[in-house]
Coordinates of C-alpha atoms and ligand atoms in Angstrom, one line a residue:
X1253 CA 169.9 179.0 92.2
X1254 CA 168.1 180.2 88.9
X1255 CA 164.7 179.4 88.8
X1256 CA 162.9 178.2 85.4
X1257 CA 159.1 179.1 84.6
X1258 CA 157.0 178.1 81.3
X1259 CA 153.8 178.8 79.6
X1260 CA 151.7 176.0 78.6
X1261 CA 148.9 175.1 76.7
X1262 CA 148.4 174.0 72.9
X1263 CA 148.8 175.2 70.1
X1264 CA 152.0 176.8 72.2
X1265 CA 154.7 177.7 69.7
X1266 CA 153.8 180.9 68.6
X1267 CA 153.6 182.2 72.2
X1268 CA 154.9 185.4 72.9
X1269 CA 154.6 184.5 76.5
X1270 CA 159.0 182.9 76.4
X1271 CA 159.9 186.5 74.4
X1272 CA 158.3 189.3 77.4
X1273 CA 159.7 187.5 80.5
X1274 CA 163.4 186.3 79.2
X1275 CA 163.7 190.1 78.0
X1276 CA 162.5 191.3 82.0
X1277 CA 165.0 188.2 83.3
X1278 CA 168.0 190.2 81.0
X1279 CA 167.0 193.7 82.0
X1280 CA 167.1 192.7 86.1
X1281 CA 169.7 190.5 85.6
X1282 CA 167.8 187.4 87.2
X1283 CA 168.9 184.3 87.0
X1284 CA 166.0 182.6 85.2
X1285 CA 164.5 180.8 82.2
X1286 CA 161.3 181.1 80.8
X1287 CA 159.9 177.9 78.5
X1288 CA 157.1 177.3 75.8
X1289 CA 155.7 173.4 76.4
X1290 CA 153.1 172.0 74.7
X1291 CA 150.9 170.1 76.5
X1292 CA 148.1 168.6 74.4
X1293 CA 143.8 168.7 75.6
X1294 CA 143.5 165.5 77.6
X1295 CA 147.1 165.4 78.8
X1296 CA 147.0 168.3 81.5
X1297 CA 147.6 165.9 84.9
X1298 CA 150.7 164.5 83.3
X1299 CA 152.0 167.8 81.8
X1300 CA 151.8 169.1 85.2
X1301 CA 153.5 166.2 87.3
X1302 CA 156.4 166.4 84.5
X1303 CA 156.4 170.6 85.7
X1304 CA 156.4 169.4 89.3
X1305 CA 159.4 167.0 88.8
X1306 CA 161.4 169.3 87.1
X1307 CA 160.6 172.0 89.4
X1308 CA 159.0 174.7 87.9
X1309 CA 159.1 177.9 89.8
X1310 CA 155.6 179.3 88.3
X1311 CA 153.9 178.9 85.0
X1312 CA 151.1 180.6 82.5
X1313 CA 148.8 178.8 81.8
X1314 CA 146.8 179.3 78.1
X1315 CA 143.8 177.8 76.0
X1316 CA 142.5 174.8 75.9
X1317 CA 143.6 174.4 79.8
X1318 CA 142.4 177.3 82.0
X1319 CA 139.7 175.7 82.8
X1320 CA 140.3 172.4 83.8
X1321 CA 143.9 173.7 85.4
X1322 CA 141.6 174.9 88.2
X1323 CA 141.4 171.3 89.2
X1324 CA 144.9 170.8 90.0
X1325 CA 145.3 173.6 92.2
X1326 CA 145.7 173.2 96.4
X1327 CA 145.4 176.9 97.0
X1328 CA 143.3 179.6 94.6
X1329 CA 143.6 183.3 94.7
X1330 CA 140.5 185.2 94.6
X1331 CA 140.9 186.9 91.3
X1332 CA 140.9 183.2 90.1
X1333 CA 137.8 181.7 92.2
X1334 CA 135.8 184.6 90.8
X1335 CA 136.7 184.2 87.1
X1336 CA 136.5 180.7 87.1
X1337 CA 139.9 180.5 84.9
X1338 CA 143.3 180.6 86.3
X1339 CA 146.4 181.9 84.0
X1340 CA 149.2 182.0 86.2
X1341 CA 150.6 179.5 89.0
X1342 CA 153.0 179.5 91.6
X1343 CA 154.6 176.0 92.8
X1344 CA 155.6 176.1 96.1
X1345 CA 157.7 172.6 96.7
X1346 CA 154.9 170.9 94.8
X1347 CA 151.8 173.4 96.2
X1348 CA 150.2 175.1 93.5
X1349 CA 148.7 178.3 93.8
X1350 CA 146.4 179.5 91.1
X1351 CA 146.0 183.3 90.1
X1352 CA 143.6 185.0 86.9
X1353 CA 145.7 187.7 86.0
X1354 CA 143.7 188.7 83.1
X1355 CA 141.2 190.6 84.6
X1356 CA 144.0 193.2 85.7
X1357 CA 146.0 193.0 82.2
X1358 CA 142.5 193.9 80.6
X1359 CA 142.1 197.1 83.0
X1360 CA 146.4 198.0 83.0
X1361 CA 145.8 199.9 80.0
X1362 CA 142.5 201.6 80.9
X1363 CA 143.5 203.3 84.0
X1364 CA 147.6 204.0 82.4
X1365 CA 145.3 206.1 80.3
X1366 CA 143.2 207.8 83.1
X1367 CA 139.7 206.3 81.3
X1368 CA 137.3 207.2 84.0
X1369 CA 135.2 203.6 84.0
X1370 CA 132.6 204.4 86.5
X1371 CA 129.6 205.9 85.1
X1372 CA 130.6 204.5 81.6
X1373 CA 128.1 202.5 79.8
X1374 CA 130.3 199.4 78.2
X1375 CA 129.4 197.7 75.3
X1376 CA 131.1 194.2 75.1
X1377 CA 131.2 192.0 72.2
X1378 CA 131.6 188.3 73.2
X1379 CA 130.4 186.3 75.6
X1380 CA 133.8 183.4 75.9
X1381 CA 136.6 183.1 78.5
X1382 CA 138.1 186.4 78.0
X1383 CA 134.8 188.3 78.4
X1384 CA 134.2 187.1 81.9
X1385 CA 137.5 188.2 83.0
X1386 CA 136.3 191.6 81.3
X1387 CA 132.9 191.6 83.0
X1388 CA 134.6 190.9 86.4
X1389 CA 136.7 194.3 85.9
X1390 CA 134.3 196.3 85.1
X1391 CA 131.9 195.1 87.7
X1392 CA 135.3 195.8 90.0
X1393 CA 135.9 199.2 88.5
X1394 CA 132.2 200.2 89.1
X1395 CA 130.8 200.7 85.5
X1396 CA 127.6 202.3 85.0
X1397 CA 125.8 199.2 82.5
X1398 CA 127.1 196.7 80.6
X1399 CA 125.9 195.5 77.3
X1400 CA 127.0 191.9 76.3
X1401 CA 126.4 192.0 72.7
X1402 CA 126.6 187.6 71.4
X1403 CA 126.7 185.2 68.6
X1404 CA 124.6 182.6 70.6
X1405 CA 122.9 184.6 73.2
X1406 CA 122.6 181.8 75.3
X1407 CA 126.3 182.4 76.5
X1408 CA 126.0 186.3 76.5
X1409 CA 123.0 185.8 79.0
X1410 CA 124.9 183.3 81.1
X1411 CA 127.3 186.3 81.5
X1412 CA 124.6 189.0 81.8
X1413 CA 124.0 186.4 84.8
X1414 CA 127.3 186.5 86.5
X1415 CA 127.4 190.6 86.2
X1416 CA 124.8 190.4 88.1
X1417 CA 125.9 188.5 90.5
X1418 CA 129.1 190.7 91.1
X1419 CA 126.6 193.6 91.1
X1420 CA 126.9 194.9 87.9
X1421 CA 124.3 196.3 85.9
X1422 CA 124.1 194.1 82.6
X1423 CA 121.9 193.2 79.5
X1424 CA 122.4 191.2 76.4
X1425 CA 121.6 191.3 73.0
X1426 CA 122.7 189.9 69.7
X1427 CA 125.4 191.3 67.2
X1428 CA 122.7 192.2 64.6
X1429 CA 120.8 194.2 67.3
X1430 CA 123.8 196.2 67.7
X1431 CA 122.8 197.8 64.5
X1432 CA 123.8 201.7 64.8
X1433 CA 124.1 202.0 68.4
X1434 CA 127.4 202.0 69.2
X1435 CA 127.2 206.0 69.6
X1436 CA 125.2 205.3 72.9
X1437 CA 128.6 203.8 74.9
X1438 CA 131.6 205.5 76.0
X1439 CA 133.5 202.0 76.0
X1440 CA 133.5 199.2 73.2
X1441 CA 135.6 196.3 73.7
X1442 CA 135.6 193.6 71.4
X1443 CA 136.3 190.0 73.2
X1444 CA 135.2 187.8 70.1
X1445 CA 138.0 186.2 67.9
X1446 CA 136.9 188.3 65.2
X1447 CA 140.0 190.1 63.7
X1448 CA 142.1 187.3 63.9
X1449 CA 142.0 186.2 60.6
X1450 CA 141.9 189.5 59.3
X1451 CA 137.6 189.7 59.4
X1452 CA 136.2 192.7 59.3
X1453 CA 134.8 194.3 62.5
X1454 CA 131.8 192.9 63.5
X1455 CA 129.7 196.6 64.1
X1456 CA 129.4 199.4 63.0
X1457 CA 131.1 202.2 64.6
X1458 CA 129.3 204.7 63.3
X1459 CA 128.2 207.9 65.5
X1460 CA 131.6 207.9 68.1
X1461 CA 133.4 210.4 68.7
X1462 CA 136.8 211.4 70.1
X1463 CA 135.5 210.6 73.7
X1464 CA 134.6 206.6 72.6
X1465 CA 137.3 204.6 73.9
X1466 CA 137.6 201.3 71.5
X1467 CA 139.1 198.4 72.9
X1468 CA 140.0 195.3 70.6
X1469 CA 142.0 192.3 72.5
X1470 CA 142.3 190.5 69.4
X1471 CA 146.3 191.4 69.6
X1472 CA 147.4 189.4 66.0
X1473 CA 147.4 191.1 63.8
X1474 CA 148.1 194.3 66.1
X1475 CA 145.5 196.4 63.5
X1476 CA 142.4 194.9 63.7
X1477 CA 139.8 196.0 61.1
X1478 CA 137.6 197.4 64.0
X1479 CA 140.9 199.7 65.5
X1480 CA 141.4 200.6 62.2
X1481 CA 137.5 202.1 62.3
X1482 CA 137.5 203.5 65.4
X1483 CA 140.9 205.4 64.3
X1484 CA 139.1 206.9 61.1
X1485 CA 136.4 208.3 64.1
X1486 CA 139.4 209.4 66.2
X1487 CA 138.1 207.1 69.1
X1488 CA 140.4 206.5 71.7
X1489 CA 142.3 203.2 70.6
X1490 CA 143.5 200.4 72.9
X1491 CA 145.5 198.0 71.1
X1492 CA 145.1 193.8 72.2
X1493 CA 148.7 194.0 73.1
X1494 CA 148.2 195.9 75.7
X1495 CA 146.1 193.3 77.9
X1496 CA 148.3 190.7 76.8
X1497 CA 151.5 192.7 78.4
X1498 CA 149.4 194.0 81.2
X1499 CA 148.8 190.2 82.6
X1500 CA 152.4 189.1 81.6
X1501 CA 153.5 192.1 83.8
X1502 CA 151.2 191.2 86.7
X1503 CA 152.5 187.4 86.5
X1504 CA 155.8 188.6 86.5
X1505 CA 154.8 190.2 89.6
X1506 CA 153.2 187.4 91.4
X1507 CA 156.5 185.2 90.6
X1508 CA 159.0 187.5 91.5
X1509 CA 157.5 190.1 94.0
X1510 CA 158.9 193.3 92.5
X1511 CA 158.2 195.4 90.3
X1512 CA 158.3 194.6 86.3
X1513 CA 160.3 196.3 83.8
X1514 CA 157.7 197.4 81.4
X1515 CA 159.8 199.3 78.6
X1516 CA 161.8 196.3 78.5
X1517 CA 158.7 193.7 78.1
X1518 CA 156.9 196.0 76.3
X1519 CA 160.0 196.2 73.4
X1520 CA 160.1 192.8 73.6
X1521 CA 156.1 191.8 72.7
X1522 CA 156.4 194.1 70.4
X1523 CA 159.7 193.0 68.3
X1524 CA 158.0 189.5 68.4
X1525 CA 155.2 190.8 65.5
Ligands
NDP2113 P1 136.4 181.8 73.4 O1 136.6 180.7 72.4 O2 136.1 181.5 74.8 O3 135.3 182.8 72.9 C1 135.2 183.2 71.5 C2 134.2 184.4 71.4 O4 134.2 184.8 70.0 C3 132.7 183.9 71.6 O5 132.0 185.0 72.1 C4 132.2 183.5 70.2 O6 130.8 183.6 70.1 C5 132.9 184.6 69.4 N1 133.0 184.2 68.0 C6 133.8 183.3 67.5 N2 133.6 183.2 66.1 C7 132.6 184.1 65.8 C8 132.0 184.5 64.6 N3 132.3 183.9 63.5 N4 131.0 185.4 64.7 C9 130.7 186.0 65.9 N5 131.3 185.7 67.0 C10 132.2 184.8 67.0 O7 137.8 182.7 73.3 P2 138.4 183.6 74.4 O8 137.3 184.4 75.1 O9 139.4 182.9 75.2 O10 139.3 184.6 73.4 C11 138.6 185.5 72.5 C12 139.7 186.3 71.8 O11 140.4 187.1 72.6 C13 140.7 185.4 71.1 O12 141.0 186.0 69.8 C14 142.0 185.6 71.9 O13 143.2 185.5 71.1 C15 141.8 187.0 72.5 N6 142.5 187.1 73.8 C16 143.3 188.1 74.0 C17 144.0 188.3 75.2 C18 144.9 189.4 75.4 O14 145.7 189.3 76.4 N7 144.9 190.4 74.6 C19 143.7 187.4 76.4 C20 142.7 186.3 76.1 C21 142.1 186.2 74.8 P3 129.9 182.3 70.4 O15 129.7 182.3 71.9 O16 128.7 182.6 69.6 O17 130.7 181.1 69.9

């Protein structure tokens, strides 16, 4: 029997979530559909009894509910218990097992490149949901020191918190007391929704070289004024798209237990810009 799966969350219908998995379900040949629903802030515990009645097989799950999804959940994977945040669900005959899958789409790219991550010092702009997924990896992949560079730098020292909980080295600071020192890290990610509406980067990025890798998970537009600096440096450039199909790839793997077709998704996210 095929087996349906669906992304939710709201605003939902420019997903590109539907796109990636029905072009994997064509290039395996599987028998399944993948669905965008919208289910509005304050509506989760219906959405998800409507999933459970139709039987979903597994679904994404996307902002404003990964949070409050964790609620819901009778069993939680670690990767989800120690984010806090869960993305990705298996149903089980109405038993719903929670995953995080973002943490390992944010590091896919990294190590497909061969970016040694221990001993780097990282220096990570935002302190929101996406950021502690970030902080989590890096504490995983053994970075040197993070920096956790804010807006309100009450959140970023929440996070410098939490590094240190999962033993990783961490300060904070504001964006203005960024200043000139990006030169000083081998990694810069930026977590913040800057870029989105076409802003311009946030730092500076003067001072890197060839050896910075630059990291933007703002993935519309695909060029982000900051990639487009760290380019002019010749930094190494990791495009947002790449985290976004490293946890779609991951999901797909949870759901289905082989082994994704990552041309084929990857063709896919990117025919949907
Ligand atoms: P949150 O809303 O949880 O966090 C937003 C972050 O952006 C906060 O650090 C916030 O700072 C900062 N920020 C927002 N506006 C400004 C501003 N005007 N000036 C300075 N800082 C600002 O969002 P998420 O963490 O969930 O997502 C962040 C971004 O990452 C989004 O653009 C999202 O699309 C993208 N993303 C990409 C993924 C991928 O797979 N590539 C996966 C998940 C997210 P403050 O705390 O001060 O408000």
């Amino acid at each position: 029997m095929g087996k349906t799966f669906a992304v939710i969350g709201d605003p939902i219908n420019h997903s590109l979530s539907p796109n990636i998995h029905s072009a994997a379900f064509r290039e395996l040949n599987l028998d399944c559909s993948y669905i965008a629903y919208r289910i509005p802030k304050g509506e989760l515990e219906e959405g998800i009894e409507s999933l459970k009645k139709i039987k979903i097989d597994g679904f994404n799950v996307t902002i404003p509910h990964k949070i409050e999804m964790m609620k819901y959940l009778d069993k939680i994977d670690e990767s989800c218990s120690l984010i806090g945040a869960v993305n990705t669900v298996v149903n089980n005959d109405g038993i719903l097992k929670g995953y995080n899958t973002d943490m390992e789409g944010f590091l896919e790219p990294i190590k497909k490149k061969k970016i040694n991550i221990a001993n780097s010092n990282v220096l990570l702009l935002g302190a929101g949901g996406a950021a502690r997924a970030i902080v989590a990896g890096f504490a995983k992949e053994k970075a040197k020191s993070i920096t956790i560079a804010n807006r309100t730098i009450e959140k970023a020292n929440d996070l410098v918190e939490f590094a240190q909980k999962i033993s990783l080295n961490a300060n904070s600071i504001t964006i203005e007391q960024v200043k000139d020192t990006a030169k000083n890290y081998n990694i810069i990610v930026n977590a913040t929704s800057i870029g989105l509406q076409n802003e311009s980067s946030l730092i500076s990025l003067d001072g890197i070289n060839d050896k910075t890798v630059v990291y933007d998970i703002v993935y519309m537009p695909l060029n982000t004024d900051f990639l487009k600096k760290a380019k002019e440096k010749n930094a190494i450039v990791i495009f947002g798209y790449e985290m976004l199909l490293g946890q779609a790839i991951r999901a797909f793997e949870i759901w289905h237990s082989m082994e994704a077709p990552y041309n084929a998704m990857k063709k896919a996210l990117l025919g949907g810009f």
